[in-house]
Short mmCIF file of C-alpha atoms in Angstrom, two decimals:
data_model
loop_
_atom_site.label_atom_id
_atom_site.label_comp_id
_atom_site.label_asym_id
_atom_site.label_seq_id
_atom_site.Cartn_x
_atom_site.Cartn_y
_atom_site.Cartn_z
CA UNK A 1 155.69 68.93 136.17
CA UNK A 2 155.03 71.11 139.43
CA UNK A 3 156.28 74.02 137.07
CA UNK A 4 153.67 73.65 134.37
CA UNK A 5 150.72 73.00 136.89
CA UNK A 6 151.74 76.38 139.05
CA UNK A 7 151.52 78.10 135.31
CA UNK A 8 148.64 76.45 134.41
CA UNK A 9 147.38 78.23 137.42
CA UNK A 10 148.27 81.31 137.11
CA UNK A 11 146.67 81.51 133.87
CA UNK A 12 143.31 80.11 134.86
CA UNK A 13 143.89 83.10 137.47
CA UNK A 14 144.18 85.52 134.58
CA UNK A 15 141.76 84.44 132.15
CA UNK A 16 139.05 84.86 135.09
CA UNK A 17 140.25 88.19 135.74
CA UNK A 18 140.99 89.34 132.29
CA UNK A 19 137.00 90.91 132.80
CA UNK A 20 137.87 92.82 135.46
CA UNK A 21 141.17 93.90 133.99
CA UNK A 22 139.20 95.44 130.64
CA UNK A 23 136.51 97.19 132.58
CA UNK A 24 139.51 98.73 134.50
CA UNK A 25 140.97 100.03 131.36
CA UNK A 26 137.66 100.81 129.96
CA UNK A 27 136.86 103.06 132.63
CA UNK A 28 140.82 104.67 132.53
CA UNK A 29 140.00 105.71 129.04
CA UNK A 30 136.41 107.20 130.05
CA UNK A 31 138.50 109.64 133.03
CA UNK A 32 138.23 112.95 132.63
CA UNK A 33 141.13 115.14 133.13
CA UNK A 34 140.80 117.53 136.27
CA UNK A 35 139.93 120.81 135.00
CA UNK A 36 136.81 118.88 132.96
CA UNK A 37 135.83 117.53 136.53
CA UNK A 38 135.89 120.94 138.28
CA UNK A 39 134.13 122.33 134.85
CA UNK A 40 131.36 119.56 135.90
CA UNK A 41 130.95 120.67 139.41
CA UNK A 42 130.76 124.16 138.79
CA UNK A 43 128.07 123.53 136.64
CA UNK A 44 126.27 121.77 139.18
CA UNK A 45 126.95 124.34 141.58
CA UNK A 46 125.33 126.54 139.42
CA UNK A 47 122.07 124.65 138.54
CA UNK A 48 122.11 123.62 142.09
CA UNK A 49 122.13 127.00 143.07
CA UNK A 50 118.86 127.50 145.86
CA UNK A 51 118.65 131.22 144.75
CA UNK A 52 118.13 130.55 141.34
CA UNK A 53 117.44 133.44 138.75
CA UNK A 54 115.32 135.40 136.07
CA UNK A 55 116.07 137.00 132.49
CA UNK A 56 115.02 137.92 129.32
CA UNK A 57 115.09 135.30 126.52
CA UNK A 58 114.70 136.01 122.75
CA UNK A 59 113.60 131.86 121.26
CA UNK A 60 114.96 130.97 117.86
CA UNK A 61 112.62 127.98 116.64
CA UNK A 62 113.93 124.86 114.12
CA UNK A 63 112.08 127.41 111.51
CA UNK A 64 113.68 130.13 112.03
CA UNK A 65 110.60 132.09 113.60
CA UNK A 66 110.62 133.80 117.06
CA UNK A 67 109.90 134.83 119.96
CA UNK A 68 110.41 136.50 123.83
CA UNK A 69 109.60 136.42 127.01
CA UNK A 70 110.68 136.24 130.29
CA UNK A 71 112.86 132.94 132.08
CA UNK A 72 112.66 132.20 135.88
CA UNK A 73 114.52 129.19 136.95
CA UNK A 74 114.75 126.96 140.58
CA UNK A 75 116.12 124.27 141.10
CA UNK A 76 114.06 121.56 139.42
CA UNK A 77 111.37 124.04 138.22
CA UNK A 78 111.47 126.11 135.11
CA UNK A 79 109.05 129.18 133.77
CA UNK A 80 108.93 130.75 130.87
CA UNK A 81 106.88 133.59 130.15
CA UNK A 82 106.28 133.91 126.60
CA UNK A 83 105.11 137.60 125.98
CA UNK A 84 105.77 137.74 121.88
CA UNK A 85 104.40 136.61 119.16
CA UNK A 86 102.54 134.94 121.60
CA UNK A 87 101.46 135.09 125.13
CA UNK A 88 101.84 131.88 126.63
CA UNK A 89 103.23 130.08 129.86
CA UNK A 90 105.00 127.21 130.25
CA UNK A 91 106.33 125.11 133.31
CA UNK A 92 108.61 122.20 133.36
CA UNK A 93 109.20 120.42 136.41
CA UNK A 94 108.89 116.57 137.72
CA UNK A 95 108.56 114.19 134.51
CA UNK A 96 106.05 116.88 132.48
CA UNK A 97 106.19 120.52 130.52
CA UNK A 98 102.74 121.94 130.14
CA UNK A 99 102.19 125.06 128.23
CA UNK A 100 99.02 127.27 128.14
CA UNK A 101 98.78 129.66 124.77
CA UNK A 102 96.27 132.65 126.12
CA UNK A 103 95.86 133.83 122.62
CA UNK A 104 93.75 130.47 121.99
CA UNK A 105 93.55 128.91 125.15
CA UNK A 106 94.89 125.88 124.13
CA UNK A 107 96.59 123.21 126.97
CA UNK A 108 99.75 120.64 125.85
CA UNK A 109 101.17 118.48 128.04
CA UNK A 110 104.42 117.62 127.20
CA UNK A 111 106.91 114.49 129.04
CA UNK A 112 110.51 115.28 129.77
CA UNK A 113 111.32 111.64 130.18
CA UNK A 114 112.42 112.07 125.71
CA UNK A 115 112.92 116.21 125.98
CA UNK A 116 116.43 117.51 126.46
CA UNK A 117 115.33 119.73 128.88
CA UNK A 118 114.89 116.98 131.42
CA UNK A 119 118.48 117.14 131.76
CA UNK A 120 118.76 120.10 133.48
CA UNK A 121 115.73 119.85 136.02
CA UNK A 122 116.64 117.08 138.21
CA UNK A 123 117.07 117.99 141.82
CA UNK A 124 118.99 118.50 142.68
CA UNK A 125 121.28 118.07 139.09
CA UNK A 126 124.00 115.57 138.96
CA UNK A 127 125.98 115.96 135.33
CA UNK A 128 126.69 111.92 135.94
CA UNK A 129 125.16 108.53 135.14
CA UNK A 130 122.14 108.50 133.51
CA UNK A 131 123.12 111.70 132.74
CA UNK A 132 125.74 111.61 129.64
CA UNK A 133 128.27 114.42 129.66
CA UNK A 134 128.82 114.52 125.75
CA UNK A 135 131.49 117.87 125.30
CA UNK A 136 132.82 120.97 127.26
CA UNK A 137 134.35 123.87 125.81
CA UNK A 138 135.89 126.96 127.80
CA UNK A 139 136.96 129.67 126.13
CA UNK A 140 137.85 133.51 127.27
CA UNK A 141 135.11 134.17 129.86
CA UNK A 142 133.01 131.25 128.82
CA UNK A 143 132.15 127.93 129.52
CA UNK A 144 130.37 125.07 127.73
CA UNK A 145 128.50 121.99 128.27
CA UNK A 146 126.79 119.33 126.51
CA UNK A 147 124.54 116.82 127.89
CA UNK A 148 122.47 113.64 126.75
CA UNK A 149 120.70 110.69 128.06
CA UNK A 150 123.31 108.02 129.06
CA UNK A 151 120.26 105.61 128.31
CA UNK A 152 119.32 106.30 124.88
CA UNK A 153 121.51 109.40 123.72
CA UNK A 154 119.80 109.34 120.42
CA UNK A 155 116.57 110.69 122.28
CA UNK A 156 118.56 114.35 121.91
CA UNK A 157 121.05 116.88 123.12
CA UNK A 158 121.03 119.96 125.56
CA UNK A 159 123.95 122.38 125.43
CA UNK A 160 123.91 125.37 128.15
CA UNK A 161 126.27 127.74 127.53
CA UNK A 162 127.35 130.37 130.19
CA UNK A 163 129.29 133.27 131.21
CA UNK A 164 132.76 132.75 133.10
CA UNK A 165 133.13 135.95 135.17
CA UNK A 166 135.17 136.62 138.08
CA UNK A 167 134.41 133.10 138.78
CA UNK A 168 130.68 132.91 138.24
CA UNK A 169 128.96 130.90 135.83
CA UNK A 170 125.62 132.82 134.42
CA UNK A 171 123.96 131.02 132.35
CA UNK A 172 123.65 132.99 128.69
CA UNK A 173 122.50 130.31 125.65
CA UNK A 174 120.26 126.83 125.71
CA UNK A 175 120.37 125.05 122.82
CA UNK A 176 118.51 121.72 122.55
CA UNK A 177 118.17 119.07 119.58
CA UNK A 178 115.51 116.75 119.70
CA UNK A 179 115.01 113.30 118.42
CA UNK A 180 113.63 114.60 115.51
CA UNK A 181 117.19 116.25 115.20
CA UNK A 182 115.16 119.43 115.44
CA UNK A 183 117.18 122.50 117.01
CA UNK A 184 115.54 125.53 119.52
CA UNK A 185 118.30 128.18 119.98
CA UNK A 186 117.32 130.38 123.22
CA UNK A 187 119.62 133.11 123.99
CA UNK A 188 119.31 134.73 127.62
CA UNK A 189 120.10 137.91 128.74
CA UNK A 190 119.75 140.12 132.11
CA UNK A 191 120.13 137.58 134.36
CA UNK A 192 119.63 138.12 137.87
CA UNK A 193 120.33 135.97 140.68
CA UNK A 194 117.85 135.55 143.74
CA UNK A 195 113.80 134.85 143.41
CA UNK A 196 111.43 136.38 144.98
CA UNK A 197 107.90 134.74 143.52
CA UNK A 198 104.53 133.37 145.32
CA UNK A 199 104.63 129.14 146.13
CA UNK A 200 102.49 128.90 143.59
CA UNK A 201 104.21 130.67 140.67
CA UNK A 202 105.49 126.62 139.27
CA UNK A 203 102.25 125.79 139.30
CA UNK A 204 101.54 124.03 135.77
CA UNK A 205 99.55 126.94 134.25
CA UNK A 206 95.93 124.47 133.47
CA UNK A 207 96.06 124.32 137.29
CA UNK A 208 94.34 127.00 139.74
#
């Protein structure tokens, strides 16, 4: 009788813990092996990286049209400089992207809150919770990673793409799919580390 009441026990015991015991193997199954980890962090490193850096981009729209211009990226802030077809600016930093087309002086405000680029311009960037680290891919010289909202992953996708160089990451390809399952294609070239622009220059361009 003592038997069966100490069993009886121990089973309570484990049918209360039985919770604890799936979210442990829950979150074995969601570990990453080590070189995805240090993959992560050099990423990080990189996006983290206080110097940040400029390039050339040539944009590749959802219809096939497009176009080039200048990148500059901080930290948290991000220019482009759009210098054909069109000339236009646009800055994305905090929760907004606004862009300012000079050919027609039109304003749009855009939120980042539902745009894959918000992934990339927290600061500083941490590839973890919300943030949903969806593939990596290295290859000879290259690295890849894909990010989404651990929220709402649905809301779209952001895959950077960069060079793997003597140990350097450089950024090289951004390639985001919206909600609308809509895909921009921008391929970067002549990057150069280290900044040298005015406080102002992330100013959103409708400001003075």
């Amino acid at each position: 009788m003592r038997i069966d009441k100490i069993m009886n026990g121990i089973c309570k015991k484990i049918i209360l813990l039985f919770p604890f015991i799936l979210m442990a193997c829950q979150a074995n199954q969601k570990a990453r092996p080590t070189c995805e980890l240090v993959s992560i962090s050099r990423v990080e490193s990189t996006l983290n990286d206080p110097r940040g850096f400029e390039g050339q981009f040539t944009q590749i729209w959802s219809n096939g049209n497009q176009s080039e211009g200048r990148i500059v990226y901080i930290p948290g802030k991000l220019r482009l400089n759009y210098e054909t077809p069109s000339t236009m600016i646009v800055v994305a930093k905090g929760k907004k992207m606004v862009a300012k087309n000079f050919d027609d002086h039109s304003v749009t405000h855009i939120g980042l809150a539902r745009n894959p680029l918000g992934l990339m311009l927290n600061s500083p960037v941490h590839l973890s919770s919300p943030i949903l680290v969806t593939a990596i891919q290295k290859g000879t010289q290259a690295l890849q990673i894909s990010l989404a909202s651990g929220d709402n992953p649905s809301q779209g996708l952001l895959t950077l793409r960069f060079q793997d160089v003597n140990g350097q990451l450089t950024l090289d390809q951004m390639q985001a799919i919206d909600v609308r399952k809509r895909q921009t294609i921008m391929n970067i070239s002549n990057v150069h580390m280290g900044l040298s622009v005015k406080n102002n220059y992330f100013n959103y361009p409708d400001q003075p």
